[in-house]
Amino acid sequence: MNPAPEGWRLAAGLLLVRAMIGGVFLSEGIQKFLFPDALGVGRFTQIGIPVPSLSAPFVGVVEIACGALTLLGLLTSLAALPLLVDMAVAIATTKVPILMQKGFWSMAHEARTDYCMVLGSLTLLLLGGGTWSVDAWRRQEPEP
């Protein structure tokens, strides 16, 4: 059996990474509005993020917008940047305290999703959305 051509495999891999990263961020952003006490303003207040009544909705909108852009493969590398900032703040405010209080293994367990989201976002920052993306479609030359 012949392996799939490298271009197809890369395109498929990037599509899967986009689906994972975009889907999780889109879902999390929406949930900040659906469940504000548990995941939005209430959560931001609990973990000590400044001005939670503004920062939680702002983060929710960023996650929704950049998650949707990532799913579409539109401005993919650019959309990855705010998502990386989002993850850096999440790790600093939620995982570093666990590291300090409970140790490395507790933090490693709690940070498994964060780790995947950071690496997936870095992948999209470096490689873009791939050939199966709106970015690639927009770069195509029109037929004469």
PDB file of C-alpha atoms in Angstrom:
ATOM      1  CA  MET A   1       0.000   0.000   0.000  1.00  0.00           C
ATOM      2  CA  ASN A   2       1.444   3.377  -1.006  1.00  0.00           C
ATOM      3  CA  PRO A   3       1.654   6.031   1.669  1.00  0.00           C
ATOM      4  CA  ALA A   4      -0.282   9.250   1.070  1.00  0.00           C
ATOM      5  CA  PRO A   5       1.692  12.026  -0.608  1.00  0.00           C
ATOM      6  CA  GLU A   6       3.434  14.307   1.883  1.00  0.00           C
ATOM      7  CA  GLY A   7       1.391  17.363   0.831  1.00  0.00           C
ATOM      8  CA  TRP A   8      -1.876  15.587   1.561  1.00  0.00           C
ATOM      9  CA  ARG A   9      -0.632  14.346   4.910  1.00  0.00           C
ATOM     10  CA  LEU A  10       0.511  17.814   5.958  1.00  0.00           C
ATOM     11  CA  ALA A  11      -2.793  19.356   4.843  1.00  0.00           C
ATOM     12  CA  ALA A  12      -4.771  16.724   6.753  1.00  0.00           C
ATOM     13  CA  GLY A  13      -2.597  17.094   9.846  1.00  0.00           C
ATOM     14  CA  LEU A  14      -2.963  20.860   9.910  1.00  0.00           C
ATOM     15  CA  LEU A  15      -6.720  20.539   9.412  1.00  0.00           C
ATOM     16  CA  LEU A  16      -6.880  18.253  12.462  1.00  0.00           C
ATOM     17  CA  VAL A  17      -4.765  20.646  14.539  1.00  0.00           C
ATOM     18  CA  ARG A  18      -6.992  23.547  13.444  1.00  0.00           C
ATOM     19  CA  ALA A  19     -10.114  21.565  14.383  1.00  0.00           C
ATOM     20  CA  MET A  20      -8.698  20.768  17.827  1.00  0.00           C
ATOM     21  CA  ILE A  21      -7.404  24.249  18.642  1.00  0.00           C
ATOM     22  CA  GLY A  22     -10.261  26.166  17.045  1.00  0.00           C
ATOM     23  CA  GLY A  23     -12.942  23.897  18.466  1.00  0.00           C
ATOM     24  CA  VAL A  24     -11.660  24.051  22.029  1.00  0.00           C
ATOM     25  CA  PHE A  25     -11.157  27.825  22.035  1.00  0.00           C
ATOM     26  CA  LEU A  26     -14.508  28.500  20.360  1.00  0.00           C
ATOM     27  CA  SER A  27     -16.279  26.277  22.887  1.00  0.00           C
ATOM     28  CA  GLU A  28     -14.466  27.770  25.881  1.00  0.00           C
ATOM     29  CA  GLY A  29     -15.182  31.309  24.706  1.00  0.00           C
ATOM     30  CA  ILE A  30     -18.901  30.588  24.319  1.00  0.00           C
ATOM     31  CA  GLN A  31     -19.012  28.921  27.736  1.00  0.00           C
ATOM     32  CA  LYS A  32     -17.609  32.066  29.385  1.00  0.00           C
ATOM     33  CA  PHE A  33     -20.902  33.716  28.405  1.00  0.00           C
ATOM     34  CA  LEU A  34     -23.190  30.714  28.992  1.00  0.00           C
ATOM     35  CA  PHE A  35     -21.797  29.966  32.453  1.00  0.00           C
ATOM     36  CA  PRO A  36     -20.380  33.273  33.727  1.00  0.00           C
ATOM     37  CA  ASP A  37     -20.272  32.251  37.401  1.00  0.00           C
ATOM     38  CA  ALA A  38     -18.317  29.061  36.779  1.00  0.00           C
ATOM     39  CA  LEU A  39     -16.220  29.955  33.715  1.00  0.00           C
ATOM     40  CA  GLY A  40     -16.503  33.693  33.108  1.00  0.00           C
ATOM     41  CA  VAL A  41     -16.573  36.633  35.515  1.00  0.00           C
ATOM     42  CA  GLY A  42     -16.977  34.383  38.565  1.00  0.00           C
ATOM     43  CA  ARG A  43     -13.987  32.261  37.639  1.00  0.00           C
ATOM     44  CA  PHE A  44     -11.850  35.307  36.820  1.00  0.00           C
ATOM     45  CA  THR A  45     -12.761  36.811  40.205  1.00  0.00           C
ATOM     46  CA  GLN A  46     -11.889  33.556  41.978  1.00  0.00           C
ATOM     47  CA  ILE A  47      -8.412  33.300  40.423  1.00  0.00           C
ATOM     48  CA  GLY A  48      -7.643  36.992  40.879  1.00  0.00           C
ATOM     49  CA  ILE A  49      -7.614  38.302  37.324  1.00  0.00           C
ATOM     50  CA  PRO A  50      -7.943  42.107  37.403  1.00  0.00           C
ATOM     51  CA  VAL A  51     -11.245  43.758  36.421  1.00  0.00           C
ATOM     52  CA  PRO A  52     -13.069  40.452  35.860  1.00  0.00           C
ATOM     53  CA  SER A  53     -16.254  42.148  34.633  1.00  0.00           C
ATOM     54  CA  LEU A  54     -14.261  43.431  31.638  1.00  0.00           C
ATOM     55  CA  SER A  55     -11.486  40.864  31.282  1.00  0.00           C
ATOM     56  CA  ALA A  56     -13.723  37.763  31.218  1.00  0.00           C
ATOM     57  CA  PRO A  57     -15.950  38.981  28.364  1.00  0.00           C
ATOM     58  CA  PHE A  58     -12.889  40.286  26.517  1.00  0.00           C
ATOM     59  CA  VAL A  59     -11.167  36.907  26.778  1.00  0.00           C
ATOM     60  CA  GLY A  60     -14.400  35.176  25.758  1.00  0.00           C
ATOM     61  CA  VAL A  61     -14.673  37.295  22.612  1.00  0.00           C
ATOM     62  CA  VAL A  62     -10.996  36.699  21.771  1.00  0.00           C
ATOM     63  CA  GLU A  63     -11.436  32.939  22.189  1.00  0.00           C
ATOM     64  CA  ILE A  64     -14.600  32.919  20.056  1.00  0.00           C
ATOM     65  CA  ALA A  65     -13.121  35.084  17.298  1.00  0.00           C
ATOM     66  CA  CYS A  66      -9.711  33.433  17.145  1.00  0.00           C
ATOM     67  CA  GLY A  67     -11.222  29.973  17.570  1.00  0.00           C
ATOM     68  CA  ALA A  68     -13.538  30.597  14.606  1.00  0.00           C
ATOM     69  CA  LEU A  69     -10.694  32.028  12.501  1.00  0.00           C
ATOM     70  CA  THR A  70      -8.595  28.977  13.330  1.00  0.00           C
ATOM     71  CA  LEU A  71     -11.388  26.569  12.381  1.00  0.00           C
ATOM     72  CA  LEU A  72     -11.770  28.324   9.033  1.00  0.00           C
ATOM     73  CA  GLY A  73      -8.042  28.632   8.480  1.00  0.00           C
ATOM     74  CA  LEU A  74      -8.411  32.385   8.037  1.00  0.00           C
ATOM     75  CA  LEU A  75      -5.537  34.545   9.303  1.00  0.00           C
ATOM     76  CA  THR A  76      -4.432  31.383  11.068  1.00  0.00           C
ATOM     77  CA  SER A  77      -0.929  32.425  12.155  1.00  0.00           C
ATOM     78  CA  LEU A  78      -2.188  35.799  13.336  1.00  0.00           C
ATOM     79  CA  ALA A  79      -5.084  34.212  15.261  1.00  0.00           C
ATOM     80  CA  ALA A  80      -2.617  31.930  17.060  1.00  0.00           C
ATOM     81  CA  LEU A  81      -0.880  34.877  18.756  1.00  0.00           C
ATOM     82  CA  PRO A  82      -3.731  36.001  21.046  1.00  0.00           C
ATOM     83  CA  LEU A  83      -4.475  32.358  21.803  1.00  0.00           C
ATOM     84  CA  LEU A  84      -0.885  31.899  22.998  1.00  0.00           C
ATOM     85  CA  VAL A  85      -1.219  34.980  25.216  1.00  0.00           C
ATOM     86  CA  ASP A  86      -4.504  33.546  26.524  1.00  0.00           C
ATOM     87  CA  MET A  87      -2.743  30.297  27.390  1.00  0.00           C
ATOM     88  CA  ALA A  88       0.202  32.059  29.027  1.00  0.00           C
ATOM     89  CA  VAL A  89      -2.181  33.920  31.349  1.00  0.00           C
ATOM     90  CA  ALA A  90      -4.150  30.732  32.050  1.00  0.00           C
ATOM     91  CA  ILE A  91      -0.992  28.843  32.971  1.00  0.00           C
ATOM     92  CA  ALA A  92       0.356  31.689  35.116  1.00  0.00           C
ATOM     93  CA  THR A  93      -2.898  32.148  37.025  1.00  0.00           C
ATOM     94  CA  THR A  94      -4.074  28.564  37.389  1.00  0.00           C
ATOM     95  CA  LYS A  95      -1.214  26.118  36.903  1.00  0.00           C
ATOM     96  CA  VAL A  96       1.716  27.900  38.562  1.00  0.00           C
ATOM     97  CA  PRO A  97      -0.224  28.112  41.856  1.00  0.00           C
ATOM     98  CA  ILE A  98      -0.865  24.363  41.664  1.00  0.00           C
ATOM     99  CA  LEU A  99       2.846  23.805  41.064  1.00  0.00           C
ATOM    100  CA  MET A 100       3.720  25.886  44.119  1.00  0.00           C
ATOM    101  CA  GLN A 101       1.098  24.325  46.398  1.00  0.00           C
ATOM    102  CA  LYS A 102       0.876  20.689  45.295  1.00  0.00           C
ATOM    103  CA  GLY A 103       4.008  20.032  43.272  1.00  0.00           C
ATOM    104  CA  PHE A 104       4.996  19.131  39.746  1.00  0.00           C
ATOM    105  CA  TRP A 105       2.867  16.027  39.160  1.00  0.00           C
ATOM    106  CA  SER A 106      -0.373  17.681  40.254  1.00  0.00           C
ATOM    107  CA  MET A 107       0.415  20.629  38.005  1.00  0.00           C
ATOM    108  CA  ALA A 108       1.377  18.349  35.106  1.00  0.00           C
ATOM    109  CA  HIS A 109      -1.943  16.538  35.408  1.00  0.00           C
ATOM    110  CA  GLU A 110      -3.963  19.763  35.498  1.00  0.00           C
ATOM    111  CA  ALA A 111      -1.924  21.343  32.667  1.00  0.00           C
ATOM    112  CA  ARG A 112      -2.299  18.554  30.099  1.00  0.00           C
ATOM    113  CA  THR A 113      -4.890  20.443  28.043  1.00  0.00           C
ATOM    114  CA  ASP A 114      -2.945  23.696  28.359  1.00  0.00           C
ATOM    115  CA  TYR A 115       0.186  21.950  27.098  1.00  0.00           C
ATOM    116  CA  CYS A 116      -1.649  20.616  24.034  1.00  0.00           C
ATOM    117  CA  MET A 117      -3.257  23.981  23.317  1.00  0.00           C
ATOM    118  CA  VAL A 118       0.100  25.793  23.516  1.00  0.00           C
ATOM    119  CA  LEU A 119       1.855  23.303  21.231  1.00  0.00           C
ATOM    120  CA  GLY A 120      -1.062  23.237  18.783  1.00  0.00           C
ATOM    121  CA  SER A 121      -1.198  27.044  18.684  1.00  0.00           C
ATOM    122  CA  LEU A 122       2.572  27.212  18.155  1.00  0.00           C
ATOM    123  CA  THR A 123       2.211  24.741  15.289  1.00  0.00           C
ATOM    124  CA  LEU A 124      -0.383  26.983  13.625  1.00  0.00           C
ATOM    125  CA  LEU A 125       1.709  30.083  14.274  1.00  0.00           C
ATOM    126  CA  LEU A 126       4.683  28.479  12.537  1.00  0.00           C
ATOM    127  CA  LEU A 127       2.942  26.588   9.717  1.00  0.00           C
ATOM    128  CA  GLY A 128      -0.286  28.496   9.145  1.00  0.00           C
ATOM    129  CA  GLY A 129      -3.573  26.879   8.212  1.00  0.00           C
ATOM    130  CA  GLY A 130      -2.281  24.608   5.463  1.00  0.00           C
ATOM    131  CA  THR A 131      -3.569  24.024   1.960  1.00  0.00           C
ATOM    132  CA  TRP A 132      -7.083  23.146   3.158  1.00  0.00           C
ATOM    133  CA  SER A 133      -7.790  26.589   4.585  1.00  0.00           C
ATOM    134  CA  VAL A 134      -9.398  29.876   3.630  1.00  0.00           C
ATOM    135  CA  ASP A 135      -5.900  31.406   3.769  1.00  0.00           C
ATOM    136  CA  ALA A 136      -4.725  29.050   1.006  1.00  0.00           C
ATOM    137  CA  TRP A 137      -7.901  29.578  -1.023  1.00  0.00           C
ATOM    138  CA  ARG A 138      -7.409  33.369  -0.827  1.00  0.00           C
ATOM    139  CA  ARG A 139      -3.790  33.067  -2.080  1.00  0.00           C
ATOM    140  CA  GLN A 140      -4.788  31.185  -5.234  1.00  0.00           C
ATOM    141  CA  GLU A 141      -4.371  33.016  -8.514  1.00  0.00           C
ATOM    142  CA  PRO A 142      -7.643  33.594 -10.374  1.00  0.00           C
ATOM    143  CA  GLU A 143      -8.125  31.630 -13.560  1.00  0.00           C
ATOM    144  CA  PRO A 144      -7.797  33.797 -16.717  1.00  0.00           C
TER     145      PRO A 144
END
